[in-house]
XYZ file of C-alpha atoms in Angstrom:
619
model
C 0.000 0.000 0.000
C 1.256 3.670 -0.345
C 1.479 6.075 2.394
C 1.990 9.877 2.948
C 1.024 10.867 -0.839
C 2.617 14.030 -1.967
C 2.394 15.928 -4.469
C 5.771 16.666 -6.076
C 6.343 20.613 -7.896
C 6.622 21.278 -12.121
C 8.876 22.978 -13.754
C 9.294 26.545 -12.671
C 9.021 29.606 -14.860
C 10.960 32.476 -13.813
C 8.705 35.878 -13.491
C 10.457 39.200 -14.790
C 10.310 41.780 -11.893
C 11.066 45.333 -11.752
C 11.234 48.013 -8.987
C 14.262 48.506 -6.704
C 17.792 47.968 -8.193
C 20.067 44.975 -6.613
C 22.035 44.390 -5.002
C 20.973 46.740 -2.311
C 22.349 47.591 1.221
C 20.359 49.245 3.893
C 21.220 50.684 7.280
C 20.183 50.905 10.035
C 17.730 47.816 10.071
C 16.529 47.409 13.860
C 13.747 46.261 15.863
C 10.915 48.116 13.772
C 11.342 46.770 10.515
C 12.626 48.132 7.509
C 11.185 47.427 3.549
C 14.871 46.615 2.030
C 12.994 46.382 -1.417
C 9.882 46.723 -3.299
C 9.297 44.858 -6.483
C 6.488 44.681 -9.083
C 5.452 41.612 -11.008
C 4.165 41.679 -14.823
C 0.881 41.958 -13.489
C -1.172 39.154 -11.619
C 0.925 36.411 -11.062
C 0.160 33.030 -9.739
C 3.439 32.416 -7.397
C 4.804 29.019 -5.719
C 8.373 30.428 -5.187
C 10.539 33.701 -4.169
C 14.322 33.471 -3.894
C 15.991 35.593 -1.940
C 20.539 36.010 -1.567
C 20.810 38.141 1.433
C 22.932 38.555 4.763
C 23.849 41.204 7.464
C 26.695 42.763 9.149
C 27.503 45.241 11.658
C 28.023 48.623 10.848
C 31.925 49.472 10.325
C 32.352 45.676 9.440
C 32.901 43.669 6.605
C 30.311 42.623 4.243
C 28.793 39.109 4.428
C 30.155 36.079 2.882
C 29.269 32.096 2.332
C 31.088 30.490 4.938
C 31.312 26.773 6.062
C 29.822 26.037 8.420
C 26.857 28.460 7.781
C 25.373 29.726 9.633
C 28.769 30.674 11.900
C 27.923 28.677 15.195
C 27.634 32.249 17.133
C 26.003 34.754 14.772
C 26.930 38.543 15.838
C 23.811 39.494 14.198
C 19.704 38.073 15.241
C 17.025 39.116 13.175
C 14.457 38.338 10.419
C 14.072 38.866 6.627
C 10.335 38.600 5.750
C 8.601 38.049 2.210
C 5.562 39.784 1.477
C 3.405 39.530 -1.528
C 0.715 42.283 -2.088
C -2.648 40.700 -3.492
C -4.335 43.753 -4.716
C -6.155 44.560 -1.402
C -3.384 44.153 1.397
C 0.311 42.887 1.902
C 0.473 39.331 3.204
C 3.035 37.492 4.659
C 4.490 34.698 2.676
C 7.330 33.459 4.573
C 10.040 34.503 7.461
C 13.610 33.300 7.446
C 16.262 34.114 10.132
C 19.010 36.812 9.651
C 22.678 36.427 10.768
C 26.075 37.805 9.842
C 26.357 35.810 6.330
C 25.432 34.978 3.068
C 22.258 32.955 2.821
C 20.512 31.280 0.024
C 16.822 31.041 0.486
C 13.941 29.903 -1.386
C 10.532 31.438 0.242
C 8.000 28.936 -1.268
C 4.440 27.418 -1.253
C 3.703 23.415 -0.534
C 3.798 21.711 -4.483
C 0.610 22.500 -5.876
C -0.279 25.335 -4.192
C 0.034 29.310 -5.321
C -0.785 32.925 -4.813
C -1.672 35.308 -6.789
C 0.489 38.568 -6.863
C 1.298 42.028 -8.452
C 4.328 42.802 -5.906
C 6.507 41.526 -3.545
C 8.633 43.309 -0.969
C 11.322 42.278 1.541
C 10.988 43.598 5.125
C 14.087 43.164 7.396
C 14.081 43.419 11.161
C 17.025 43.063 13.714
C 17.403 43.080 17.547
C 20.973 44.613 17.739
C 21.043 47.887 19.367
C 21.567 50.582 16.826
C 20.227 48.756 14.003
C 22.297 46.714 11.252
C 23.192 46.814 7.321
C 21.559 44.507 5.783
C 22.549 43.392 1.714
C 19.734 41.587 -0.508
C 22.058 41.064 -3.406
C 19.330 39.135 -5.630
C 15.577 38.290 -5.708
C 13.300 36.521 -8.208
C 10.010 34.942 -8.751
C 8.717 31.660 -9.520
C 5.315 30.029 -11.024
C 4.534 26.366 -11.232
C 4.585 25.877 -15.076
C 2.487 22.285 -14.218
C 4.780 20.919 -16.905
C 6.235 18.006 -15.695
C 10.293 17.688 -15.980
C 12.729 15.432 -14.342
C 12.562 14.107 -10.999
C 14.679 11.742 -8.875
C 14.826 11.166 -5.238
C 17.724 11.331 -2.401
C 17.746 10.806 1.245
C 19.448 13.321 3.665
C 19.992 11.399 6.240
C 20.544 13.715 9.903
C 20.063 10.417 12.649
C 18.769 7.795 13.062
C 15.845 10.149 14.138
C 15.773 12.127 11.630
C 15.776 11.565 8.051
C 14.885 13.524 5.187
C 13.297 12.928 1.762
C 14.278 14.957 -1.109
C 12.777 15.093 -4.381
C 14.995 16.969 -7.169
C 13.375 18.232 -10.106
C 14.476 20.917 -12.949
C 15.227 24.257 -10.660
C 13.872 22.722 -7.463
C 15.103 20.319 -4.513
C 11.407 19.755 -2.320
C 11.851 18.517 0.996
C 9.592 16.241 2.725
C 10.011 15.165 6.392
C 8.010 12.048 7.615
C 5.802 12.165 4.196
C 4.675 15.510 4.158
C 6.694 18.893 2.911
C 8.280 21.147 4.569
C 10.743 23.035 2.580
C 11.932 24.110 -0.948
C 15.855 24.984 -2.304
C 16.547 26.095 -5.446
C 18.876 23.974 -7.768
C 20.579 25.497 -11.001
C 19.981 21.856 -12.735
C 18.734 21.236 -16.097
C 16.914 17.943 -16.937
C 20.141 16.127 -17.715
C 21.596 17.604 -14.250
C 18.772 16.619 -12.426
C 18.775 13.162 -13.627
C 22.699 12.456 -13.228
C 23.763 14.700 -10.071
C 25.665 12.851 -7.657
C 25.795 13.640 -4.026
C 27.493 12.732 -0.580
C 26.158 13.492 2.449
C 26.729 13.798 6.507
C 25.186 14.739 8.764
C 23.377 18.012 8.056
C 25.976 18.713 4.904
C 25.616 17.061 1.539
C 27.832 18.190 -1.439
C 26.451 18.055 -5.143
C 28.245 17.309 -8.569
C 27.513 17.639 -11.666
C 29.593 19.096 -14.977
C 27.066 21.737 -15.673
C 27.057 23.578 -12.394
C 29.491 23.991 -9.838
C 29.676 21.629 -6.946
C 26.405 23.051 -4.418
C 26.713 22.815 -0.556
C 23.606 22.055 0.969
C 23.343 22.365 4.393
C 20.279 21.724 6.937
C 20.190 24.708 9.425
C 18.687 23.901 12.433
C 15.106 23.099 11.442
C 13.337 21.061 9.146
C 12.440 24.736 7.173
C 15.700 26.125 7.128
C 18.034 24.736 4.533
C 21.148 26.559 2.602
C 22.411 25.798 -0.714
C 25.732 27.567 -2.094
C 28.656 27.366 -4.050
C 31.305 24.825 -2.094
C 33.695 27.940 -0.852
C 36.970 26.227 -2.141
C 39.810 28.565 -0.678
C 42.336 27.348 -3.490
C 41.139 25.325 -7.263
C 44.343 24.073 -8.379
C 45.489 25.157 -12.423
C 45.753 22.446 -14.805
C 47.353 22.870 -18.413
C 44.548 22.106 -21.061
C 47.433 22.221 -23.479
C 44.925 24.393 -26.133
C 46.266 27.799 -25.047
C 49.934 28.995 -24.141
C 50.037 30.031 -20.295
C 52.364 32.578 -18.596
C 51.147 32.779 -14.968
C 53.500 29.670 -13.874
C 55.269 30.151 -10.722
C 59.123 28.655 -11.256
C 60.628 27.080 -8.143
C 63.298 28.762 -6.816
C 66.250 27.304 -5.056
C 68.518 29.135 -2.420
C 72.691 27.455 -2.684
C 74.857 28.257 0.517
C 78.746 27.810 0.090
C 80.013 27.850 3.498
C 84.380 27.891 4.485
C 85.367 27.385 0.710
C 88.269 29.201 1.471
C 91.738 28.167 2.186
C 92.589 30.452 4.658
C 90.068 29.354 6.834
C 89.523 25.860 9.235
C 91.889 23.071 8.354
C 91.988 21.144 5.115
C 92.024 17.817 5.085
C 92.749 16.065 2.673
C 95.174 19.326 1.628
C 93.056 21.936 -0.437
C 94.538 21.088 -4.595
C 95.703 24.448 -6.169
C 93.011 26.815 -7.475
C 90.370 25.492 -5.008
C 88.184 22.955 -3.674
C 85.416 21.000 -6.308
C 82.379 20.451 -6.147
C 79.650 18.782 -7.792
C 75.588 20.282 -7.823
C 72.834 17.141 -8.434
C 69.480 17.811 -9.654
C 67.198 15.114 -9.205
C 69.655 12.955 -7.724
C 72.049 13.313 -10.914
C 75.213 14.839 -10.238
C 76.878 17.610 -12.950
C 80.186 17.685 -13.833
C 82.695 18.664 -10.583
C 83.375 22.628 -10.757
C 86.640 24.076 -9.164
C 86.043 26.698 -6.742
C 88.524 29.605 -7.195
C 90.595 30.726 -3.769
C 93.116 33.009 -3.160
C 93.472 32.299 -0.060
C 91.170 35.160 1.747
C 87.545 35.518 1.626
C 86.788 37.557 -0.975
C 83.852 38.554 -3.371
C 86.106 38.407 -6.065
C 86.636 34.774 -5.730
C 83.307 33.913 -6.840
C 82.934 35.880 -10.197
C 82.000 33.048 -12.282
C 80.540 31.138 -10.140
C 77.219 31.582 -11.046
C 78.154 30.738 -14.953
C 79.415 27.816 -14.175
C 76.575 26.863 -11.847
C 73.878 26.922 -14.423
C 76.060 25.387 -17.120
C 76.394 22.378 -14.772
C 72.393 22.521 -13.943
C 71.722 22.804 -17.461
C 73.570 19.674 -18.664
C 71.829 16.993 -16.384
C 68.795 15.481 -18.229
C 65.477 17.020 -17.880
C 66.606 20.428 -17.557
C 65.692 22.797 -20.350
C 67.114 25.963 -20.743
C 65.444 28.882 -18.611
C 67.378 28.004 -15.455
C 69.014 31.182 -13.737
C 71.605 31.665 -10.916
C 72.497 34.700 -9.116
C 74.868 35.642 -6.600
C 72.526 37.021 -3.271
C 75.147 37.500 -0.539
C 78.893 37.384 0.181
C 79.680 37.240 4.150
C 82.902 36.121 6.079
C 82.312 32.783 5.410
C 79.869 31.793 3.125
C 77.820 32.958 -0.160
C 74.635 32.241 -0.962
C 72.983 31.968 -5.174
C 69.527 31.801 -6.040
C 68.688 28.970 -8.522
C 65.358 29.811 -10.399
C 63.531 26.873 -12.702
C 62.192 29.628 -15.389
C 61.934 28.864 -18.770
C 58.415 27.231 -19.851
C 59.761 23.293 -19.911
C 60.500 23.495 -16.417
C 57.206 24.738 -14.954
C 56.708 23.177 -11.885
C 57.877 22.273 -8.656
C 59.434 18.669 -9.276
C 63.337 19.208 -8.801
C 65.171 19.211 -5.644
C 69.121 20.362 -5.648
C 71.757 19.651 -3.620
C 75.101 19.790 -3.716
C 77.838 18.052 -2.397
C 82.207 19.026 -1.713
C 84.294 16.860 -2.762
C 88.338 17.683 -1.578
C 87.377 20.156 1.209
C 86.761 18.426 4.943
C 85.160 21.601 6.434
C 83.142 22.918 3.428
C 79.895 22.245 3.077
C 77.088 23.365 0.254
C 73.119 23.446 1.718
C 70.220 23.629 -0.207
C 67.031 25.194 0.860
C 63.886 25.216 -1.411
C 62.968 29.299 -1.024
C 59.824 29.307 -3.639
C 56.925 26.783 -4.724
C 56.966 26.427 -8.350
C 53.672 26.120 -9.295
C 52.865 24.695 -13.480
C 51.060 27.574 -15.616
C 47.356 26.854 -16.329
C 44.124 27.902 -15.272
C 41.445 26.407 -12.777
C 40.681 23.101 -13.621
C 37.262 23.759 -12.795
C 35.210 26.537 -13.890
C 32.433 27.906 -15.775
C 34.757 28.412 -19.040
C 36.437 24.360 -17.958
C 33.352 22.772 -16.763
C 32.906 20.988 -13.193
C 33.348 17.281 -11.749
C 30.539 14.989 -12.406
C 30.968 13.099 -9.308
C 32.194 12.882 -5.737
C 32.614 10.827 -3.014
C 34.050 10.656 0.859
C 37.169 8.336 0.962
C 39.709 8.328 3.997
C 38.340 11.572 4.972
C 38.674 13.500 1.661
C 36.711 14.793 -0.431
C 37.328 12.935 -3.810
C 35.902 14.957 -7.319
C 36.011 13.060 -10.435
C 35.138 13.162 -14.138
C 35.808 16.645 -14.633
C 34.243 17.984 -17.900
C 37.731 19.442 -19.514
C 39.788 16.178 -17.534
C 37.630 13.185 -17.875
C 39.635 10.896 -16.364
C 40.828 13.452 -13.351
C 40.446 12.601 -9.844
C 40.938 15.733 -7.204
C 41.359 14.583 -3.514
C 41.199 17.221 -0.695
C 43.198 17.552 2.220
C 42.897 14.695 4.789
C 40.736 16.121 7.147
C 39.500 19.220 5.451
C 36.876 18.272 2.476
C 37.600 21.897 1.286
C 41.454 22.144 0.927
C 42.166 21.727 -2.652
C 45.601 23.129 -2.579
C 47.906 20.559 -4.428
C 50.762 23.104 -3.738
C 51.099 21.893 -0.454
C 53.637 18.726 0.326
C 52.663 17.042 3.259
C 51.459 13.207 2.787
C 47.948 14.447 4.089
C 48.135 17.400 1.119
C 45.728 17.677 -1.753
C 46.403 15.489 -4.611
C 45.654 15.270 -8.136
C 45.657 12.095 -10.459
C 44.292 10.890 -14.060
C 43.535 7.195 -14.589
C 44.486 5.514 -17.693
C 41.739 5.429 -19.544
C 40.982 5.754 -23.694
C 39.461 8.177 -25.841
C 36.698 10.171 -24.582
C 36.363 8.048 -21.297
C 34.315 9.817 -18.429
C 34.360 8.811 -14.963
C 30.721 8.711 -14.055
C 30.659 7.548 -10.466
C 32.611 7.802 -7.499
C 31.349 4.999 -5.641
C 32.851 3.727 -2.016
C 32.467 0.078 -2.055
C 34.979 -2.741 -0.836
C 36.951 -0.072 -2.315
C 37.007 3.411 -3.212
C 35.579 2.633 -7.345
C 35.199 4.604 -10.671
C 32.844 3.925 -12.680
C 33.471 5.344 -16.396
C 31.709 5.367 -19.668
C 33.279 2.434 -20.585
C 34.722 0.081 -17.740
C 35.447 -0.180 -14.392
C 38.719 0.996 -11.950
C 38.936 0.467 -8.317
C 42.069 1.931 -5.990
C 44.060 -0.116 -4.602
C 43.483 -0.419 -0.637
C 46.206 1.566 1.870
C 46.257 5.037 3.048
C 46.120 7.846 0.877
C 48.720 9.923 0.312
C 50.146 12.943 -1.615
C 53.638 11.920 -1.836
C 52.950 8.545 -3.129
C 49.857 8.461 -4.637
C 47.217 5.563 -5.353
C 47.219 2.966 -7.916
C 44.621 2.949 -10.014
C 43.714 -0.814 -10.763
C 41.227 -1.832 -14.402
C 39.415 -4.373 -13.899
C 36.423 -5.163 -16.313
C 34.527 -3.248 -19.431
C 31.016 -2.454 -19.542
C 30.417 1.260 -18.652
C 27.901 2.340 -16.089
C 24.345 3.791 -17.184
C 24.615 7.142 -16.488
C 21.710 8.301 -14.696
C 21.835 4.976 -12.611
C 24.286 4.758 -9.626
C 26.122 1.829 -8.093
C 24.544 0.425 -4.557
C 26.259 -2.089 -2.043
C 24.070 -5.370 -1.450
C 25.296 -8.170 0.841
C 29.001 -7.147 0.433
C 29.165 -6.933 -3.540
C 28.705 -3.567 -5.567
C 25.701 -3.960 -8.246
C 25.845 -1.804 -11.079
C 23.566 -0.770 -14.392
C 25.424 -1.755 -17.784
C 25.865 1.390 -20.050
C 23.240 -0.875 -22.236
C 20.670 0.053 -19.391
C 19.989 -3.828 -20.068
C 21.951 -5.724 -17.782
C 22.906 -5.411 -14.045
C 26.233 -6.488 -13.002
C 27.848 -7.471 -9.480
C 31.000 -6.136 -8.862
C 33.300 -7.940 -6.520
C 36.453 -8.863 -5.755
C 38.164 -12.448 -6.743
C 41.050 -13.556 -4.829
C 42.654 -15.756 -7.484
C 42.627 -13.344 -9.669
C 43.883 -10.516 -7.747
C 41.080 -8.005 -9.447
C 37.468 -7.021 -9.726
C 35.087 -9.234 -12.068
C 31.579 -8.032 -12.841
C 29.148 -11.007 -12.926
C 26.010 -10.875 -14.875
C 22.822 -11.182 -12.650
C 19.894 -10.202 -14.566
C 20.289 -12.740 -17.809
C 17.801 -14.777 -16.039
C 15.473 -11.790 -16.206
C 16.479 -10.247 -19.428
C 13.243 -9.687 -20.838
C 11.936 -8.208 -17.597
C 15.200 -5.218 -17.000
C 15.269 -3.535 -20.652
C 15.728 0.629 -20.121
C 16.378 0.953 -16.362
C 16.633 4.219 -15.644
C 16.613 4.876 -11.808
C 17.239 2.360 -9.041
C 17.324 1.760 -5.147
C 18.184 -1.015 -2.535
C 15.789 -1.430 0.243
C 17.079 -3.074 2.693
C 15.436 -6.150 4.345
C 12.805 -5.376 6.815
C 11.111 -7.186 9.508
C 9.506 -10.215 8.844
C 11.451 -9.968 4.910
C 14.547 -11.595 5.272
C 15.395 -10.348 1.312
C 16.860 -6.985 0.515
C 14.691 -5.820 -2.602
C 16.796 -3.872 -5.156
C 14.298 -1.877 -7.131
C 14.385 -0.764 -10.698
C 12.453 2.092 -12.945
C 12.504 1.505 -16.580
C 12.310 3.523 -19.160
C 8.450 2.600 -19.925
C 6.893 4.260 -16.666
C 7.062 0.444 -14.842
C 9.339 -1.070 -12.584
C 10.256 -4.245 -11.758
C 11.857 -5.701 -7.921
C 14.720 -7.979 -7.854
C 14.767 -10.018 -4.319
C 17.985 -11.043 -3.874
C 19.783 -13.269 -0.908
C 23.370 -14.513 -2.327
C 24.449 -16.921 0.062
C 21.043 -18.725 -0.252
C 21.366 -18.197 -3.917
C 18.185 -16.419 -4.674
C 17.845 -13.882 -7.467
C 14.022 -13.393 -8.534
C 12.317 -10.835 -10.648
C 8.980 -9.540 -10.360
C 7.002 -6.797 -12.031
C 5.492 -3.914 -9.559
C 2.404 -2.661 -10.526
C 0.345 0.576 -10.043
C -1.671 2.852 -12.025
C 0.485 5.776 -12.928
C 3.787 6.153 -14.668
C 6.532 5.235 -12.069
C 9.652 7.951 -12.993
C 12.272 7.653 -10.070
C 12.598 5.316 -6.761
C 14.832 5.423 -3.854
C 15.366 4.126 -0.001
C 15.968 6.079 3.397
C 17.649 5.274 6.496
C 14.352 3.933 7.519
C 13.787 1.013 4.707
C 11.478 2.639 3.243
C 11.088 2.515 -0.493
C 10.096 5.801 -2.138
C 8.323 6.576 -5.166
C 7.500 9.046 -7.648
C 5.201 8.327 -10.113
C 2.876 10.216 -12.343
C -0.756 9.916 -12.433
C -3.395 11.649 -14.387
C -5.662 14.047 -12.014
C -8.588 15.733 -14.144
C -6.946 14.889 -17.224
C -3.478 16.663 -16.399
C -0.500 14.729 -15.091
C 0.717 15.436 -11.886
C 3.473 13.435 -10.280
C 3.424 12.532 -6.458
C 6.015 11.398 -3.907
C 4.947 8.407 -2.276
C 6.010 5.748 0.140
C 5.137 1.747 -0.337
């Protein structure tokens, strides 16, 4: 039976409004109230949804920002931003959302289904500081159910085991419905094709969304089941990548600092004796050592001793392998016993920061040559995700990173924040636990599709299947990247984890797969489990593991086909039972999932007086 029917929202058309000109900041806000702005609508509109970007600071501060967490966990600033809609006869209250000292994201809307008509809508702002506050709306806009159904698909947001969410995404909307019934809307910059194939990871009250269209969106539950935040993921640092279709300049060459300490014969004993002319030396890069280089001495410490030096110096880096020319060295200090030169890596074929000098004296007991690094080089390039480059198209948690993969201009590229901090992208750091980029193997036009934390951590690609090799992440030796089998993953259909084995949706949309790991062969295999069933699994589209319940000892893996039915696979493997069956209702059945509670979620379309209206609903 179904429980806790729903209706689920359209598409949403975006209504042209005029009046005040955004962003806008006004002072002063306090206790009273204060209209921040007054808009006017093309007439009488039917509205389900206002957006509103606002925040608040204190005056002499600094204007608001996103941060994470948000909202900060003490706010300098209480107070409320209210939406009002006038109706031709009086100004009514639509919705009120709190006010703190940041950046919030808000969509002010109606239950799916439901509307009212306006002309205008104005934003009123209150605050309880003393003195009164600035307060910025930086954007609003309007929103009308078109009743044109789009794309939907389900997620859980899973808080406790108390409290768990159910989200339905559909094109330019994210309803939320707590225990069956709604409670809350947030806006989603998604197309059809994003809604169908965003991927998400969640905890606790944060889940991060992926997809190559948009960039990755932070949504965050805020303290009550009507308060939600979505943003841009505030990435302090996107690391450059070379697309190798334009000619960059902004590279950073590393930069290498040479001390020459008691090269002189005057000075300390010498043992064995110093050979006439002075003391050699050799300068590795890489571990490869150049040619030995005589140090001139005359016996004092003098400036003039070293003229030359810094010739020869770059001549000797310049002749190891690798090196191209660019290289520089200059003299930097002269002092009673030692002299420093700068090494820099310039020139365009050594971008980067991968060489490490030293340098080593080879007839002179007391002399000595250190090497400090003094500057990061850093390759030329430019974000290797943005709205020119394109965005991951998934993600995943692994070892406490954040992992982003299948990056529109890197296919095959697999970003991996800081251990510890899902935010820190900064591959310039060099610490084990750093940021660290990689690109699998792959052929062609291969996409990774899914991020998927199985036995393993596992990429799923357009046309086969990769899985990293178990052991701790790190930046200074990263992971290898292991192929296994090749059958490409449907893309709007991700992986789920069923009695210890990964099943997955052939790109064929025909065929589902368990992926699992074989011993003997040291690798993945993906074994056919549907063949049986063949007939019954053609177009899957969406599907969900429920997990067994109660008196049902089966966990019941749940597919939507293409053709508006679906069909339940029960499946037990040690007892060896696989079976199929049809599931039947009177509507068109468009997306399916499963919360923390077991319970399997629908949404399915139905006809209502002759229009189609689609409905969340639990079995």
């Amino acid at each position: 039976g179904l429980a806790n029917v729903s209706r689920c929202r359209g598409v949403l058309t975006l209504q042209a409004l005029t009046g005040t000109t955004l962003p806008v900041t006004v002072s002063g806000v306090a206790a009273f109230g204060v209209v921040l702005a007054s808009l006017s609508l093309p007439g009488a509109v039917a509205i389900s949804c206002v957006d509103v970007a606002f925040g608040a600071y204190l005056p002499g501060g600094a204007a608001p920002t996103y941060t994470q967490p948000n909202p900060p966990e003490s706010p300098l600033i209480q107070g409320q931003l209210g939406v009002d809609y006038f109706n031709g006869g009086a100004w009514t209250r639509l919705a009120t959302f709190a006010l703190v000292d940041t950046l919030r994201n808000r969509r002010f809307a109606l239950p799916p289904g439901q509307s009212v008509v306006a002309s205008q809508i104005r934003l009123v702002g209150t605050s309880n500081v003393g003195g009164g506050v600035n307060v910025v709306v930086n954007a609003v806009s309007a929103w009308s159910d078109s009743g044109v159904l789009g794309a939907f698909r389900y997620r859980q947001f899973n808080v406790s085991s108390a409290l768990v969410y159910d989200m339905v995404f559909s094109q330019g909307n994210i309803d939320v419905f707590a225990g069956g019934a709604w409670v809350a809307a947030i806006p989603l910059a998604a197309t059809a094709a994003g809604v169908l194939q965003t991927k998400a990871v969640q905890q606790l009250d944060t889940m991060i969304l992926t997809h190559q269209s948009f960039a990755p969106a932070l949504i965050q539950r805020q303290g009550a089941d009507s308060e939600w935040q979505i943003q841009p993921v505030q990435f302090p640092y996107i690391p450059n990548y070379d697309f190798g279709d334009v000619v960059y300049t902004n590279f950073t060459p590393a930069i290498w600092t040479l001390t020459f300490v008691n090269f002189d014969a005057s000075l300390g004993s010498t043992e064995p004796p110093l050979p006439t002319g002075g003391a050699h030396y050799t300068i590795s890069v890489n571990g490869v050592a150049a040619t030995a280089i005589q140090q001139p001495s005359s016996g004092s410490y003098s400036s003039s001793n070293w003229t030359g030096t810094a010739a020869a110096i770059q001549a000797a880096i310049e002749s190891l392998p690798g090196v191209a020319p660019g290289v520089t060295v200059t003299q930097t200090q002269t002092q009673s016993q030692f002299t420093a030169f700068e090494v820099t890596f310039g020139g365009s074929a050594n971008q980067g920061n991968g060489w490490a000098i030293s340098g080593t004296v080879l007839d002179k007991a007391d002399a000595a040559i250190t090497a400090q690094q003094y500057q990061v080089g850093v390759a030329g390039g430019e974000p290797i995700m943005s709205n020119t480059r394109g965005w991951p198209a998934s993600c995943a948690l692994y070892q406490e990173r954040l992992a982003l993969g299948g990056f529109q201009g890197v296919p095959l590229g697999v970003l991996f924040s800081e251990t510890g901090d899902p935010y820190q992208l900064d591959t310039r750091l060099t610490a084990s636990t750093s940021p660290f980029f990689i690109i699998i193997d792959g052929q062609g036009d291969e996409t990774i599709l899914d991020l998927h934390l199985g036995r393993t951590l596992d990429a799923f690609t357009t046309y086969g299947e990769w899985w990293f090799q178990p052991g701790a992440l790190s930046a200074t030796s990263p992971p290898t990247v292991v192929y296994s089998t090749s059958n490409g993953i449907a893309p709007t259909v991700a992986p789920v984890e069923t009695e210890g084995v990964t099943v997955f949706t052939h790109a064929s949309q025909g065929l589902l797969l368990e992926y699992f790991y074989e011993y003997q062969f040291q690798n993945y295999s993906a074994k056919p489990v549907s063949t049986q069933a063949s007939s019954l699994v053609q177009g899957i589209v969406d599907n969900a593991l429920q997990r067994s319940t109660q008196s049902v000892d089966t966990n019941r893996h749940y597919l939507v086909l293409s053709n508006g039915t679906a069909v339940m696979r029960a499946s037990m493997r040690t007892e060896e039972i696989n079976a199929y069956a049809p599931v039947v209702t009177d509507g068109q059945i468009v997306a399916v999932g499963a919360n923390a509670n077991a319970e399997a979620c629908w949404i399915v379309v139905r006809q209502v007086n002759g229009q189609s209206v689609a409905f969340f609903e639990k079995m």
